[in-house]
């Protein structure tokens, strides 16, 4: 960013210009600017949910597209994600107060034997940005840990990450345990990580393979609207 941008007084921008500037600042990973801009919009009596969707989520959507297309790379995207987190930190308690509609809940963790967490963290952040509640159980998770967390948090989606060819088969151990416990159909299982592919996901009985964080968000949104659609259809049928 040039000097000129650094000197920009965000408070002098009108609402549209400020939101546009926030998209640029998210793209550039400028956490302090995002913090300031969110506070300015709150002072202007914007609803927290509008700030989340119109400024932050839309900004991250643009980041996600350029990440997918190889224009942005991991370090830049992590900075964008951290900037988004800076904004979300301010909005989180306010959103809880105003009861903004939640998209659904995802439990996510890297499987046993695997300590890679950068991709998982990105998925968690993008999912949060898209309005999902995310419970992140970290790295190196044995099946017992997944089961305990599922029981405690009752997520709509279980996301598993694996970056090693030696740890990816462990995803099947977790899915088999869900079947064994009779709770497989209660939860959508999404899997991701560099060595995985569609065929692998299918072979272990996962519901979806997510190539990247943007895909995880898209798939989760589609899945939730399908679920809500079938719930309304069932209600209509029973009425
Ligand atoms: Co590791 N490592 N590593 N490593 N490491 C890889 C994975 C490797 C491919 C490197 C290589 O050899 N070319 C290789 C695996 C080979 C294989 O199995 N075929 C490897 C190896 C061998 C190892 C060790 C065994 C090395 C050693 O000790 N001899 C060791 C294993 C440790 C362990 O886990 N037990 C190891 C250790 C490490 C570090 C600790 C040094 C570090 C991890 C740091 C950390 O995560 N905090 C590390 C790193 C950084 C990598 C590479 C270089 C980068 C991984 C990364 O963060 N990518 C990696 C090489 C590579 O992948 N090109 C490599 C960026 C990230 C944004 O992408 O994680 O793919 P990714 O996530 C994407 C998608 O995959 C998807 O969305 C993400 C965002 O778009 N996604 C999901 C991921 N998880 C998802 C979950 C979902 C949905 C989508 O749920 C719904």
Coordinates of C-alpha atoms and ligand atoms in Angstrom, one line a residue:
X1 CA 0.0 0.0 0.0
X2 CA 1.3 3.5 -0.8
X3 CA 1.8 6.4 1.5
X4 CA -1.4 8.0 0.2
X5 CA -3.5 5.0 1.3
X6 CA -1.9 5.0 4.8
X7 CA -2.8 8.6 5.3
X8 CA -6.5 8.1 4.3
X9 CA -8.9 9.2 7.0
X10 CA -11.6 6.5 6.8
X11 CA -14.0 8.8 8.7
X12 CA -14.1 11.2 5.8
X13 CA -15.5 8.6 3.4
X14 CA -19.2 8.2 2.8
X15 CA -20.8 4.8 3.5
X16 CA -20.4 3.4 0.0
X17 CA -16.8 4.5 -0.3
X18 CA -16.0 3.2 3.2
X19 CA -17.4 -0.3 2.4
X20 CA -15.4 -0.3 -0.9
X21 CA -12.3 0.7 1.1
X22 CA -13.0 -2.1 3.5
X23 CA -13.0 -4.6 0.6
X24 CA -9.6 -3.2 -0.4
X25 CA -8.3 -3.3 3.1
X26 CA -9.4 -6.9 3.6
X27 CA -7.7 -7.8 0.4
X28 CA -4.5 -6.1 1.6
X29 CA -4.7 -7.6 5.0
X30 CA -4.9 -4.4 7.0
X31 CA -6.4 -5.4 10.3
X32 CA -6.2 -2.0 12.0
X33 CA -8.0 -0.3 9.2
X34 CA -10.7 -2.9 9.3
X35 CA -11.1 -2.5 13.1
X36 CA -11.4 1.3 12.6
X37 CA -13.8 1.0 9.8
X38 CA -16.1 -1.4 11.6
X39 CA -16.3 1.0 14.6
X40 CA -17.1 3.9 12.2
X41 CA -20.0 2.0 10.7
X42 CA -21.3 1.1 14.1
X43 CA -21.1 4.8 15.1
X44 CA -23.1 5.5 12.0
X45 CA -25.7 3.1 13.3
X46 CA -25.2 0.3 10.8
X47 CA -26.6 -3.0 11.9
X48 CA -23.8 -5.5 12.9
X49 CA -25.2 -8.0 10.5
X50 CA -25.0 -5.5 7.6
X51 CA -21.4 -4.8 8.4
X52 CA -20.7 -8.5 8.5
X53 CA -22.3 -9.3 5.2
X54 CA -21.9 -6.2 3.1
X55 CA -18.4 -5.2 4.2
X56 CA -16.6 -8.3 5.6
X57 CA -18.1 -11.3 4.0
X58 CA -18.3 -9.7 0.6
X59 CA -14.6 -8.6 1.0
X60 CA -13.6 -12.1 1.9
X61 CA -15.6 -13.5 -1.1
X62 CA -13.4 -11.4 -3.4
X63 CA -10.3 -12.6 -1.6
X64 CA -11.6 -16.2 -1.9
X65 CA -12.0 -15.9 -5.6
X66 CA -8.5 -14.6 -6.2
X67 CA -7.1 -17.2 -3.9
X68 CA -8.8 -20.0 -5.9
X69 CA -7.5 -18.4 -9.1
X70 CA -3.9 -18.3 -7.9
X71 CA -3.8 -14.5 -7.8
X72 CA -3.4 -14.4 -4.0
X73 CA -1.3 -16.8 -2.0
X74 CA -1.4 -18.3 1.5
X75 CA 0.5 -15.6 3.4
X76 CA -1.7 -12.9 1.9
X77 CA -4.9 -14.8 2.5
X78 CA -3.9 -15.4 6.1
X79 CA -3.5 -11.7 6.6
X80 CA -6.9 -11.1 5.0
X81 CA -8.4 -13.7 7.3
X82 CA -6.8 -12.1 10.3
X83 CA -8.1 -8.7 9.3
X84 CA -11.5 -10.3 8.9
X85 CA -11.1 -11.7 12.4
X86 CA -10.3 -8.3 13.8
X87 CA -13.6 -7.0 12.4
X88 CA -15.5 -10.1 13.6
X89 CA -14.1 -9.8 17.1
X90 CA -15.9 -6.4 17.4
X91 CA -19.1 -7.7 15.8
X92 CA -19.4 -11.1 17.5
X93 CA -20.9 -10.1 20.8
X94 CA -23.2 -7.6 19.0
X95 CA -24.4 -10.2 16.5
X96 CA -25.2 -12.6 19.3
X97 CA -27.3 -9.8 20.9
X98 CA -29.2 -8.9 17.7
X99 CA -29.8 -12.6 16.9
X100 CA -28.5 -12.4 13.4
X101 CA -29.6 -15.5 11.5
X102 CA -26.9 -18.3 11.7
X103 CA -26.3 -20.4 8.7
X104 CA -25.5 -23.5 10.7
X105 CA -22.8 -25.1 12.8
X106 CA -19.5 -26.8 11.7
X107 CA -17.2 -28.8 13.9
X108 CA -13.7 -28.9 12.3
X109 CA -10.4 -30.6 13.2
X110 CA -7.3 -32.1 11.7
X111 CA -7.1 -35.9 12.0
X112 CA -5.0 -38.0 14.3
X113 CA -1.3 -38.0 13.5
X114 CA -1.5 -34.8 11.5
X115 CA -0.4 -31.4 12.8
X116 CA -1.0 -29.3 9.7
X117 CA -3.5 -26.6 10.5
X118 CA -3.1 -23.7 8.1
X119 CA -5.7 -24.9 5.7
X120 CA -8.1 -25.9 8.4
X121 CA -7.8 -22.5 10.0
X122 CA -8.6 -20.8 6.7
X123 CA -11.6 -23.0 6.3
X124 CA -12.8 -22.2 9.8
X125 CA -12.3 -18.4 9.3
X126 CA -14.1 -18.4 5.9
X127 CA -16.9 -20.4 7.3
X128 CA -17.3 -18.0 10.3
X129 CA -17.1 -15.1 7.8
X130 CA -20.0 -16.7 5.8
X131 CA -22.1 -16.7 9.0
X132 CA -21.5 -20.2 10.3
X133 CA -20.8 -21.1 13.9
X134 CA -17.5 -22.9 13.9
X135 CA -16.1 -25.1 16.7
X136 CA -12.4 -25.8 16.0
X137 CA -11.0 -28.8 17.8
X138 CA -7.5 -28.2 16.6
X139 CA -5.0 -30.8 15.3
X140 CA -4.1 -34.5 15.9
X141 CA -7.6 -35.5 16.8
X142 CA -8.4 -39.2 17.7
X143 CA -11.8 -40.5 16.9
X144 CA -12.9 -40.2 20.6
X145 CA -12.3 -36.5 20.4
X146 CA -14.5 -36.0 17.4
X147 CA -17.3 -38.1 19.0
X148 CA -17.1 -36.2 22.3
X149 CA -17.2 -32.8 20.5
X150 CA -20.1 -33.9 18.2
X151 CA -22.1 -34.9 21.3
X152 CA -21.3 -31.7 23.0
X153 CA -21.8 -29.2 20.2
X154 CA -24.4 -31.0 17.9
X155 CA -23.0 -29.6 14.7
X156 CA -24.7 -29.7 11.3
X157 CA -21.4 -30.4 9.6
X158 CA -18.3 -32.3 10.5
X159 CA -15.2 -31.0 8.7
X160 CA -12.0 -33.1 8.7
X161 CA -8.7 -32.0 7.4
X162 CA -5.6 -34.2 6.5
X163 CA -2.4 -33.1 4.7
X164 CA -0.6 -36.4 4.7
X165 CA -1.2 -39.5 2.6
X166 CA -0.5 -41.5 5.8
X167 CA -3.2 -39.7 7.8
X168 CA -6.0 -39.3 5.3
X169 CA -7.2 -42.9 5.8
X170 CA -8.0 -42.0 9.4
X171 CA -11.0 -40.0 8.1
X172 CA -12.7 -43.3 7.4
X173 CA -12.1 -44.5 10.9
X174 CA -14.1 -41.4 12.1
X175 CA -16.9 -41.9 9.6
X176 CA -17.1 -45.7 10.4
X177 CA -17.4 -44.7 14.1
X178 CA -20.3 -42.3 13.3
X179 CA -22.1 -45.2 11.4
X180 CA -21.4 -47.5 14.4
X181 CA -22.9 -45.0 16.8
X182 CA -26.0 -44.7 14.6
X183 CA -25.5 -40.9 14.1
X184 CA -24.0 -40.9 10.6
X185 CA -27.2 -39.5 9.0
X186 CA -27.5 -36.7 11.5
X187 CA -24.4 -35.0 10.3
X188 CA -22.9 -33.9 6.9
X189 CA -19.3 -35.0 6.6
X190 CA -17.0 -32.7 4.6
X191 CA -13.3 -33.6 4.0
X192 CA -10.4 -31.6 2.7
X193 CA -6.7 -31.4 2.4
X194 CA -4.1 -31.3 -0.3
X195 CA -3.7 -35.0 -1.0
X196 CA -7.4 -35.8 -1.1
X197 CA -9.7 -35.9 -4.1
X198 CA -13.3 -36.5 -5.0
X199 CA -12.9 -40.2 -5.5
X200 CA -11.2 -40.6 -2.1
X201 CA -14.0 -38.7 -0.4
X202 CA -16.5 -41.0 -2.0
X203 CA -14.6 -44.1 -1.2
X204 CA -14.7 -43.4 2.5
X205 CA -18.3 -42.4 2.6
X206 CA -18.0 -38.6 3.1
X207 CA -20.7 -36.3 1.8
X208 CA -18.4 -33.8 0.2
X209 CA -14.8 -33.2 -0.8
X210 CA -13.9 -29.5 -0.5
X211 CA -10.9 -28.6 -2.7
X212 CA -10.5 -25.3 -0.8
X213 CA -12.0 -23.0 1.8
X214 CA -14.2 -21.2 -0.8
X215 CA -15.6 -24.6 -1.9
X216 CA -16.2 -25.6 1.7
X217 CA -18.3 -22.4 2.2
X218 CA -20.3 -22.9 -1.1
X219 CA -20.9 -26.6 -0.3
X220 CA -22.0 -25.8 3.2
X221 CA -24.4 -23.1 2.1
X222 CA -26.0 -25.4 -0.5
X223 CA -26.2 -28.2 2.0
X224 CA -27.9 -26.0 4.6
X225 CA -30.5 -24.6 2.1
X226 CA -31.2 -28.2 0.9
X227 CA -31.7 -29.2 4.6
X228 CA -33.9 -26.3 5.3
X229 CA -35.9 -27.0 2.1
X230 CA -36.5 -30.6 3.1
X231 CA -37.4 -29.6 6.7
X232 CA -40.0 -27.1 5.3
X233 CA -41.3 -29.7 2.9
X234 CA -41.7 -32.2 5.7
X235 CA -43.5 -29.6 7.8
X236 CA -45.8 -28.8 4.9
X237 CA -46.4 -32.5 4.3
X238 CA -47.3 -33.1 7.9
X239 CA -49.6 -30.0 8.1
Ligands
LIG1 CO1 4.2 -30.8 5.9 N1 4.0 -32.0 4.4 N2 5.0 -32.2 6.9 N3 4.5 -29.4 7.2 N4 3.7 -29.5 4.6 C1 3.2 -31.4 3.3 C2 1.8 -31.7 3.4 C3 3.9 -32.2 2.1 C4 3.0 -32.4 0.8 C5 5.2 -31.5 1.7 C6 6.0 -32.2 0.6 O1 6.6 -33.2 0.9 N5 5.8 -31.8 -0.6 C7 4.3 -33.6 2.7 C8 3.2 -34.7 2.7 C9 3.6 -35.7 1.7 C10 2.5 -36.8 1.7 O2 2.0 -37.2 2.6 N6 2.2 -37.1 0.4 C11 4.5 -33.1 4.2 C12 5.3 -33.9 5.1 C13 5.9 -35.1 4.6 C14 5.5 -33.4 6.4 C15 6.2 -34.2 7.5 C16 6.1 -35.7 7.6 C17 7.7 -33.7 7.4 C18 8.6 -34.4 8.3 O3 8.6 -34.2 9.5 N7 9.4 -35.3 7.7 C19 5.7 -33.5 8.8 C20 4.5 -34.2 9.3 C21 4.0 -33.6 10.6 C22 2.7 -34.2 11.0 O4 1.6 -33.7 10.6 N8 2.7 -35.3 11.8 C23 5.3 -32.1 8.2 C24 5.3 -30.9 9.0 C25 5.0 -29.7 8.5 C26 5.2 -28.4 9.2 C27 4.9 -28.5 10.7 C28 6.6 -27.9 9.0 C29 4.3 -27.4 8.5 C30 2.9 -27.3 9.1 C31 2.6 -26.0 9.8 C32 1.2 -25.9 10.2 O5 0.3 -26.4 9.5 N9 1.0 -25.2 11.3 C33 4.2 -28.1 7.1 C34 3.8 -27.5 6.0 C35 3.5 -26.0 6.1 C36 3.6 -28.2 4.8 C37 3.2 -27.6 3.4 C38 4.5 -27.0 2.8 C39 2.1 -26.6 3.3 C40 0.8 -27.0 3.9 C41 -0.1 -25.8 3.9 O6 -0.3 -25.2 5.0 N10 -0.7 -25.4 2.8 C42 2.8 -28.9 2.6 C43 3.1 -28.8 1.1 C44 1.9 -28.5 0.3 O7 0.7 -28.8 0.7 N11 2.1 -28.0 -0.8 C45 3.4 -30.0 3.4 C46 -1.5 -24.2 2.6 C47 -2.9 -24.5 3.0 C48 -3.8 -23.2 2.8 O8 -3.4 -25.4 2.1 O9 -3.6 -27.2 3.9 O10 -4.0 -27.7 1.4 P1 -4.1 -26.8 2.5 O11 -5.6 -26.4 2.8 C49 -6.5 -26.0 1.7 C50 -7.2 -27.2 1.1 O12 -6.5 -28.4 1.1 C51 -8.5 -27.2 1.8 O13 -8.8 -25.8 2.0 C52 -7.5 -25.2 2.4 C53 -7.6 -23.7 2.1 O14 -8.0 -23.5 0.8 N12 -8.6 -27.9 3.1 C54 -9.9 -28.2 3.6 C55 -7.7 -28.3 4.0 N13 -8.3 -28.8 5.0 C56 -9.7 -28.8 4.8 C57 -10.7 -29.2 5.6 C58 -12.0 -29.1 5.1 C59 -12.2 -28.5 3.8 C60 -11.2 -28.0 3.1 O15 -13.0 -29.5 5.9 C61 -14.3 -29.4 5.4

